[in-house]
PDB file of C-alpha atoms in Angstrom:
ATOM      1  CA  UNK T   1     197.146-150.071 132.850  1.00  0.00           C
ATOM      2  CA  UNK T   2     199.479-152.505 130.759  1.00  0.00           C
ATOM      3  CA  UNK T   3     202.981-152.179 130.319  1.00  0.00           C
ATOM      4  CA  UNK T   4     202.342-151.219 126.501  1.00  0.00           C
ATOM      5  CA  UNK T   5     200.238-148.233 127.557  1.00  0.00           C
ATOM      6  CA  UNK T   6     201.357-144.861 126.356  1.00  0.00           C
ATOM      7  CA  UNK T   7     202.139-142.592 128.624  1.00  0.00           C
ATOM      8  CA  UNK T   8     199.730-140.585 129.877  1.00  0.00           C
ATOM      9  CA  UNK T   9     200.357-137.068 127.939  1.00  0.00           C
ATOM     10  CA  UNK T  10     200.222-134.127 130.660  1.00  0.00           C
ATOM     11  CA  UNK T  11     199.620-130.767 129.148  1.00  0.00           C
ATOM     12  CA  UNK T  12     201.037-127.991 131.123  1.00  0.00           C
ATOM     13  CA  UNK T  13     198.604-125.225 132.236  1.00  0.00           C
ATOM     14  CA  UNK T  14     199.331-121.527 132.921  1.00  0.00           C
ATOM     15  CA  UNK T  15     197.577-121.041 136.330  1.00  0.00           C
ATOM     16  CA  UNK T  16     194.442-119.114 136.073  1.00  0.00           C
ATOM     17  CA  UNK T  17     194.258-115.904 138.096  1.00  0.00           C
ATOM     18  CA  UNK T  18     191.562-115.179 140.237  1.00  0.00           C
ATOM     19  CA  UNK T  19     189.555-111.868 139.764  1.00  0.00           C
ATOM     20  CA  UNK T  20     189.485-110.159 142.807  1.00  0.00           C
ATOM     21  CA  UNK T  21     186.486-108.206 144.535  1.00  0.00           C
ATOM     22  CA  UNK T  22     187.708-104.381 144.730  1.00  0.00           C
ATOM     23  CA  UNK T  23     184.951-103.803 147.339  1.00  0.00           C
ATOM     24  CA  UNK T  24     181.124-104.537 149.257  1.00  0.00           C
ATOM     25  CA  UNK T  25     178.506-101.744 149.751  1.00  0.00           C
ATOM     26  CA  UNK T  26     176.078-102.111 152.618  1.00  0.00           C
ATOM     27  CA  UNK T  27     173.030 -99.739 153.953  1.00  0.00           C
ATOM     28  CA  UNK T  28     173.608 -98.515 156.920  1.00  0.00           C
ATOM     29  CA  UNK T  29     170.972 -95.852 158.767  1.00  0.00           C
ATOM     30  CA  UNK T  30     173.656 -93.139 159.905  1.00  0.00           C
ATOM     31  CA  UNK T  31     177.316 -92.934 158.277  1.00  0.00           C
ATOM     32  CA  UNK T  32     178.947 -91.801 161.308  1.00  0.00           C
ATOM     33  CA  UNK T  33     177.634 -94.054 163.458  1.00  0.00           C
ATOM     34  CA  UNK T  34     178.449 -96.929 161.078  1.00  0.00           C
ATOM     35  CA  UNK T  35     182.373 -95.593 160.639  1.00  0.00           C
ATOM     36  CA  UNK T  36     182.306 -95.671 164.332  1.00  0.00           C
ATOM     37  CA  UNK T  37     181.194 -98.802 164.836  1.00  0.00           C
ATOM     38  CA  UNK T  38     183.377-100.416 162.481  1.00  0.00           C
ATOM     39  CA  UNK T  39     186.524 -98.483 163.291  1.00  0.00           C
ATOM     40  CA  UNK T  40     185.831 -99.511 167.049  1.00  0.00           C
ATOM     41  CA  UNK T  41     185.696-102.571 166.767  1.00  0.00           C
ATOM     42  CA  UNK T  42     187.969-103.949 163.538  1.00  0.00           C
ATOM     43  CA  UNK T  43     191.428-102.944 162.403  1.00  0.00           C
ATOM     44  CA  UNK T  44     190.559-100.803 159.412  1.00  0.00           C
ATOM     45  CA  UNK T  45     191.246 -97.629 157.745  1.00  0.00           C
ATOM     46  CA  UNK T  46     188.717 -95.158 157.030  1.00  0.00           C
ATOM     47  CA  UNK T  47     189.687 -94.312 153.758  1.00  0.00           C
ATOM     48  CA  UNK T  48     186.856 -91.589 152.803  1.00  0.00           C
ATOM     49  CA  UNK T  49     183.526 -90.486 154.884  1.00  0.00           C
ATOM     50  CA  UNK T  50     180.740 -87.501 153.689  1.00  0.00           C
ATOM     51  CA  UNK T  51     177.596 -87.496 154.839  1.00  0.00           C
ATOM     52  CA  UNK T  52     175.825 -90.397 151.996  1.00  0.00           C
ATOM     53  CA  UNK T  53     178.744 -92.979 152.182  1.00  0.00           C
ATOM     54  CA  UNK T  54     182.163 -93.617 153.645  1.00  0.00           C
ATOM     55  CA  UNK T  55     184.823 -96.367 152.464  1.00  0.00           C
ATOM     56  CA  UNK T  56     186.900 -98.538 155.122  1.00  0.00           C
ATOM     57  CA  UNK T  57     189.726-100.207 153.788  1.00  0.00           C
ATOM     58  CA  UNK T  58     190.590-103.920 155.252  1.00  0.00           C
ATOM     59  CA  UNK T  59     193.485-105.734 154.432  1.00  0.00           C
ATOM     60  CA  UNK T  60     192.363-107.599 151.507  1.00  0.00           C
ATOM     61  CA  UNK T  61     189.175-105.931 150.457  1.00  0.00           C
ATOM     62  CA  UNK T  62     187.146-102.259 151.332  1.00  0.00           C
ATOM     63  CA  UNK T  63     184.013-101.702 152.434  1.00  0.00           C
ATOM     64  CA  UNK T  64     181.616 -99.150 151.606  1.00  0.00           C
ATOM     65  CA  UNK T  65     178.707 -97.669 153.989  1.00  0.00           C
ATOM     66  CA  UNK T  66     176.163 -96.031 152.103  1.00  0.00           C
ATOM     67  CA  UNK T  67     172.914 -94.559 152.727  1.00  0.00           C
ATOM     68  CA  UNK T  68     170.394 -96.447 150.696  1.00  0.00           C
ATOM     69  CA  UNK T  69     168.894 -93.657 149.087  1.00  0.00           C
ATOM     70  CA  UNK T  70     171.996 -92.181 147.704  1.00  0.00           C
ATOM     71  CA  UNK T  71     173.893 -95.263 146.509  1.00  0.00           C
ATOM     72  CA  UNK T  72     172.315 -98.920 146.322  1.00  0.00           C
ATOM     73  CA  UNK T  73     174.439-101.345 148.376  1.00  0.00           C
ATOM     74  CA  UNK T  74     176.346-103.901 145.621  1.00  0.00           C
ATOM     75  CA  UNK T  75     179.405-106.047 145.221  1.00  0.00           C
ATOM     76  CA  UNK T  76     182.496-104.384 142.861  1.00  0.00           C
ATOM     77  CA  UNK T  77     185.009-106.816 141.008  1.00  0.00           C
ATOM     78  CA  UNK T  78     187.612-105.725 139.169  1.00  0.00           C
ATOM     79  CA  UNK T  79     187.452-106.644 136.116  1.00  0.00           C
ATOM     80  CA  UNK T  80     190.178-107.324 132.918  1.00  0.00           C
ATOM     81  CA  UNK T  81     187.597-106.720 130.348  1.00  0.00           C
ATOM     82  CA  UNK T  82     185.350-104.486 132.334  1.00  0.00           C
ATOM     83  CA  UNK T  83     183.939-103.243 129.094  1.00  0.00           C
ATOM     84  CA  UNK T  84     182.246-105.539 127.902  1.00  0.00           C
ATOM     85  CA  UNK T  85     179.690-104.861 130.533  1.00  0.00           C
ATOM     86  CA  UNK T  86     178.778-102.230 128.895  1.00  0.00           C
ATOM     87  CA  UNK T  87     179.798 -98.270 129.033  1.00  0.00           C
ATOM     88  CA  UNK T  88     182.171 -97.025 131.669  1.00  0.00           C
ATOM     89  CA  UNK T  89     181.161 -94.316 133.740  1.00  0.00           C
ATOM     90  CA  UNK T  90     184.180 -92.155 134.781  1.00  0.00           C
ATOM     91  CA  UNK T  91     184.093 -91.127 138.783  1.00  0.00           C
ATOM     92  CA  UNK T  92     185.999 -88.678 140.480  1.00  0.00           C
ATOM     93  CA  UNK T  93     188.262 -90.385 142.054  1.00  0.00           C
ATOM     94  CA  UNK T  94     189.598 -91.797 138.579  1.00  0.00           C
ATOM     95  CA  UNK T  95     187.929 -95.216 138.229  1.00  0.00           C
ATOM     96  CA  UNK T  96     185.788 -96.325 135.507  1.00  0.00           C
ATOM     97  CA  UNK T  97     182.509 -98.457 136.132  1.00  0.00           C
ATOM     98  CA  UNK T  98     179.326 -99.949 134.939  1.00  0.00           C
ATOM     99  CA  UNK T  99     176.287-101.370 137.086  1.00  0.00           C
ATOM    100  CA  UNK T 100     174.912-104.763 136.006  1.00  0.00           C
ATOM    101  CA  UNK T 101     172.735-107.106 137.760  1.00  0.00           C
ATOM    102  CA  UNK T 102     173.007-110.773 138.454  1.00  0.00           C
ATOM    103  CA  UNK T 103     170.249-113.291 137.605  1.00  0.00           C
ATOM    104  CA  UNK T 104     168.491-112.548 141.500  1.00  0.00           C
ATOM    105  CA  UNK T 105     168.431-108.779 140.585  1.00  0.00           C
ATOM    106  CA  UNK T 106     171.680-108.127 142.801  1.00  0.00           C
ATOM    107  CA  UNK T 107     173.470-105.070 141.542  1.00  0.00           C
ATOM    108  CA  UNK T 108     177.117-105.464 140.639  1.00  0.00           C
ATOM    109  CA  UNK T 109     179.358-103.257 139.845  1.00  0.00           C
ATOM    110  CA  UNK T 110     182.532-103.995 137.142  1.00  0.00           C
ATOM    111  CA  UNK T 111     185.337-101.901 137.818  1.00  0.00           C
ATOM    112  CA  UNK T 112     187.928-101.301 134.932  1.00  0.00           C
ATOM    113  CA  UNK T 113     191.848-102.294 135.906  1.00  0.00           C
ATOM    114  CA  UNK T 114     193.322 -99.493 134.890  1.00  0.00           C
TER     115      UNK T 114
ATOM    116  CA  UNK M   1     213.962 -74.680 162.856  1.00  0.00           C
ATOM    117  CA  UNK M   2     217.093 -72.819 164.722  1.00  0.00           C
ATOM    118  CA  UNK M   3     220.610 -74.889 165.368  1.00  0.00           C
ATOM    119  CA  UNK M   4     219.490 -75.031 169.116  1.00  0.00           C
ATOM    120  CA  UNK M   5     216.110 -76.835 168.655  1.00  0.00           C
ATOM    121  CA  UNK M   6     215.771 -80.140 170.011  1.00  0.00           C
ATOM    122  CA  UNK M   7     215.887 -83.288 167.419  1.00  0.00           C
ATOM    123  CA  UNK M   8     212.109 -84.122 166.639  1.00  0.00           C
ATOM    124  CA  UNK M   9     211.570 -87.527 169.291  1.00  0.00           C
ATOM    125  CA  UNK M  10     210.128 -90.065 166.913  1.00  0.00           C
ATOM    126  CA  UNK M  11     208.948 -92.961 168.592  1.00  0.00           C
ATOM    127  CA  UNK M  12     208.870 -96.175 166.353  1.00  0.00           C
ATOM    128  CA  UNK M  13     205.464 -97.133 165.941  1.00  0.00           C
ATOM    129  CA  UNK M  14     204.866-100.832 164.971  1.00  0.00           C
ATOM    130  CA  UNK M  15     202.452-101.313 161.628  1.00  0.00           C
ATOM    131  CA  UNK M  16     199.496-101.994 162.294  1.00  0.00           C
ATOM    132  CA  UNK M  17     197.876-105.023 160.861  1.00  0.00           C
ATOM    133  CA  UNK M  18     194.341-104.619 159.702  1.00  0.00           C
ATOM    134  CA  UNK M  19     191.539-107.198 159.796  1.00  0.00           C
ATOM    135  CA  UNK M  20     190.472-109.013 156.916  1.00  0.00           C
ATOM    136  CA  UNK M  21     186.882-109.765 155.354  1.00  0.00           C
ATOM    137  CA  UNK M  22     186.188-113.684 155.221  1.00  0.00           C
ATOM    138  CA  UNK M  23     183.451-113.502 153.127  1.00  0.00           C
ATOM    139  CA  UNK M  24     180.426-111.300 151.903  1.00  0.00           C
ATOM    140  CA  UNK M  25     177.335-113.770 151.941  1.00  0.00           C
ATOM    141  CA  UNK M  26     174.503-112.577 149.138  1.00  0.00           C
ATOM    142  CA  UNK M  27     170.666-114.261 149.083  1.00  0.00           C
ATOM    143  CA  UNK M  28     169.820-115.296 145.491  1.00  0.00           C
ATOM    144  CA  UNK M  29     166.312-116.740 144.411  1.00  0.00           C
ATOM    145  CA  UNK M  30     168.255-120.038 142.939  1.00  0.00           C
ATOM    146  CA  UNK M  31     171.694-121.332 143.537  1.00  0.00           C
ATOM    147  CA  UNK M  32     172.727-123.380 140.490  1.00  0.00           C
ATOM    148  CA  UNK M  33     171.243-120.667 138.425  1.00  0.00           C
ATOM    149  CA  UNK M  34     173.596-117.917 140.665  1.00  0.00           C
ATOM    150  CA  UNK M  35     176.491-120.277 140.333  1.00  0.00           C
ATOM    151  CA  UNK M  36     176.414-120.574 136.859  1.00  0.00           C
ATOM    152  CA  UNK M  37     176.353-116.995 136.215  1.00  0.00           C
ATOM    153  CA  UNK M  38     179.376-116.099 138.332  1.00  0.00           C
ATOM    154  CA  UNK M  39     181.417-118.783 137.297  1.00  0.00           C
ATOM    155  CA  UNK M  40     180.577-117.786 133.583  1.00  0.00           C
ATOM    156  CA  UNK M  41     181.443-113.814 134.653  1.00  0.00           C
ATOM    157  CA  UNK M  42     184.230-114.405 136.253  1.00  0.00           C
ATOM    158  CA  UNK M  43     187.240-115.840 137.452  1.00  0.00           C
ATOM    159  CA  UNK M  44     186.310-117.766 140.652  1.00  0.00           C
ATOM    160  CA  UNK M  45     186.386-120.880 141.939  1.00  0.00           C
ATOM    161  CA  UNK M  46     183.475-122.784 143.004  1.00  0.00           C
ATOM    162  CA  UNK M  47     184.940-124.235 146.676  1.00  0.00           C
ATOM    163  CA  UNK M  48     181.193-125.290 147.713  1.00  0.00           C
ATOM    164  CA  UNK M  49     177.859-125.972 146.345  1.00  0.00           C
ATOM    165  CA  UNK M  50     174.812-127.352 147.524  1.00  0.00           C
ATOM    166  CA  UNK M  51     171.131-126.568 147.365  1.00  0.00           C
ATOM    167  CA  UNK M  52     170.901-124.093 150.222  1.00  0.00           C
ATOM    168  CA  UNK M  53     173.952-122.045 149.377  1.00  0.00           C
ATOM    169  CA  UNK M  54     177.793-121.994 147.300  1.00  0.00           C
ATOM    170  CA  UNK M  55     180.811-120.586 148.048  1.00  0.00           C
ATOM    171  CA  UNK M  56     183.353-119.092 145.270  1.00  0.00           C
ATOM    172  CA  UNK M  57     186.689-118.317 146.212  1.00  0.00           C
ATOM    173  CA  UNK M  58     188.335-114.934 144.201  1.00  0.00           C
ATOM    174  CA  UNK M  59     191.395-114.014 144.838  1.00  0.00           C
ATOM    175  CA  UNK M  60     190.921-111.896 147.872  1.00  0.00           C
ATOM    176  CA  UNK M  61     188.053-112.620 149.503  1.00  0.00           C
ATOM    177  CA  UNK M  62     185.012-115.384 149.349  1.00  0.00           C
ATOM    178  CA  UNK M  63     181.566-114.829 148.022  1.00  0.00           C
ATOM    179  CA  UNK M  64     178.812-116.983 149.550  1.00  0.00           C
ATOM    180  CA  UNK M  65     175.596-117.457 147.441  1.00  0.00           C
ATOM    181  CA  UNK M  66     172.711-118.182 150.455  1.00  0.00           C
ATOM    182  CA  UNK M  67     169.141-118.380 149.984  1.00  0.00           C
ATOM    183  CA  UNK M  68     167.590-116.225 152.328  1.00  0.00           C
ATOM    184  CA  UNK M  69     165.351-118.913 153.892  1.00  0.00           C
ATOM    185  CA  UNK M  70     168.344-120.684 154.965  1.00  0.00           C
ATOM    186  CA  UNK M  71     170.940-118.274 155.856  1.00  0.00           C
ATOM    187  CA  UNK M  72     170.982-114.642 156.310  1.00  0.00           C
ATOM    188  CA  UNK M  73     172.778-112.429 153.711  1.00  0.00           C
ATOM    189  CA  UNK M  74     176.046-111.371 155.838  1.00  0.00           C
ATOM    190  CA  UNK M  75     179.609-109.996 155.843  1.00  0.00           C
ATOM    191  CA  UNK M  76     181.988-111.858 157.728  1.00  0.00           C
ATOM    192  CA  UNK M  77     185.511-110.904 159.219  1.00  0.00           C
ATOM    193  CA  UNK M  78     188.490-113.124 160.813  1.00  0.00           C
ATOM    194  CA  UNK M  79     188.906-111.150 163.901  1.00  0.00           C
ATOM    195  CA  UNK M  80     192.183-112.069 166.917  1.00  0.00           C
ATOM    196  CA  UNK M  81     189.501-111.792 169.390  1.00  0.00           C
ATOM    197  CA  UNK M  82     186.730-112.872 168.588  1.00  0.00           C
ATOM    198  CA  UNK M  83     185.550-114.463 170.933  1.00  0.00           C
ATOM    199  CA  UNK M  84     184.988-111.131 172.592  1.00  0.00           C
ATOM    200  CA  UNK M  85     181.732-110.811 170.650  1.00  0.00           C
ATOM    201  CA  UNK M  86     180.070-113.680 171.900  1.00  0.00           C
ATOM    202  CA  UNK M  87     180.032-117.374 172.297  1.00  0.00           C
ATOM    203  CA  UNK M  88     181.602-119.132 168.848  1.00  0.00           C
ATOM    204  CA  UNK M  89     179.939-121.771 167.684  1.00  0.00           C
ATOM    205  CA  UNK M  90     181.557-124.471 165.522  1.00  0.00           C
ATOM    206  CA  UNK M  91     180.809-125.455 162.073  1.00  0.00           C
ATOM    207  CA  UNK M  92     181.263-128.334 160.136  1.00  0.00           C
ATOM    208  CA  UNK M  93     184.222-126.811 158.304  1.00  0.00           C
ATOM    209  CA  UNK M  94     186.325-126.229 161.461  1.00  0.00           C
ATOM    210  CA  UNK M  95     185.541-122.748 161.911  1.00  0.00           C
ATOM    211  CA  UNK M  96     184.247-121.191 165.338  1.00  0.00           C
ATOM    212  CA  UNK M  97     182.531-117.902 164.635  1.00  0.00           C
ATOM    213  CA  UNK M  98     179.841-115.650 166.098  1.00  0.00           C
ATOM    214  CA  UNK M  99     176.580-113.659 164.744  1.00  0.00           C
ATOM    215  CA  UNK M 100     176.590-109.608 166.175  1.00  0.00           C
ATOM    216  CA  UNK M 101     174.750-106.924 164.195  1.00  0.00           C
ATOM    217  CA  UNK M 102     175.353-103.682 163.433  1.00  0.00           C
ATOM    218  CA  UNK M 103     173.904-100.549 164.492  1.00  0.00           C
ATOM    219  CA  UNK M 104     172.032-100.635 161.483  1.00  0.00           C
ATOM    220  CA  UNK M 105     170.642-104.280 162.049  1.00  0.00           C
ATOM    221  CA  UNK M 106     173.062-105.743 159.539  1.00  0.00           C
ATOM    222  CA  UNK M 107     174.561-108.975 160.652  1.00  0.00           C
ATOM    223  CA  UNK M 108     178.285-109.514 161.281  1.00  0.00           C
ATOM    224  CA  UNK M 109     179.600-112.867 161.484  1.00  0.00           C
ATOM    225  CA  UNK M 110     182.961-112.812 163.506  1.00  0.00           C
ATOM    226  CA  UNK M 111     185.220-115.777 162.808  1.00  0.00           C
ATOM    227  CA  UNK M 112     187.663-116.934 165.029  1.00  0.00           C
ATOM    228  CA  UNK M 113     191.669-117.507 163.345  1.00  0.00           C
ATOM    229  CA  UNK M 114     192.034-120.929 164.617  1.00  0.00           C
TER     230      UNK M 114
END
């Protein structure tokens, strides 16, 4: 670079925030015995457990148990603009949803921040 | 409670610390093709990518992109102890980690916090 060389113009940028994933589904063959498992043997809380699926909460991230034929296992992010998805589904426990699949036929699920 | 009951004894209990996820590993049918779509979804960043598997970073938790030939679809926890699980083997990024399954059959990679 010569001496006559403008200085290089530096724009400043707002760091971009990450989404974050709210929480991974996984078949398991007997809820109880997966809970057990998994309590046993990592620090975690069991946050909810019925019979079809149970949710363990980790420090940075939950993770469901489900029986496959009740609830497909899947990857949730939170999303800012979860709507454009398509429709929310309400669930009883307040949050608001929609399925989608990526390009491999993975289901994922896009949980509004609300 | 009468004047002449005994103070409840609380004993201090420390917090416990709970584990955290490392990353949730997914099989896709083509990585570029996976990559693209995430990246376009959301906001992650790609922190690897070759032609056997990726790795986006959110903001809690990785997502690895594997085909299935290659690497098995996993979830993977940083555990104190985990060499407790089995031998850890190292990888070319530093880490030392071990493959356990499930009761179920899913596999669990436990990584070492080196």
């Amino acid at each position: 670079m010569s001496a006559l060389s403008p200085a290089p113009t530096v724009t400043p940028t707002k760091p971009v925030a990450l989404d974050a994933m709210h929480h991974v589904a996984i078949s398991v063959r007997d809820i109880d015995e997966a809970v057990k498992w998994y309590a046993e043997n990592f620090r975690c809380e069991i946050s909810y457990q019925d019979a079809t699926w149970a949710l363990l909460t980790f420090s940075n991230v939950q993770l469901a148990l489900v029986i496959p034929e009740q609830h497909p296992p899947h990857i949730a992010f939170s999303h800012p603009r979860a709507e454009q998805f398509g429709p929310l589904k309400p669930h009883r426990d307040g949050t608001r949803s929609t399925y989608i699949a990526d390009p491999s036929g993975n289901p994922v699920e896009i949980m509004a921040i609300d």
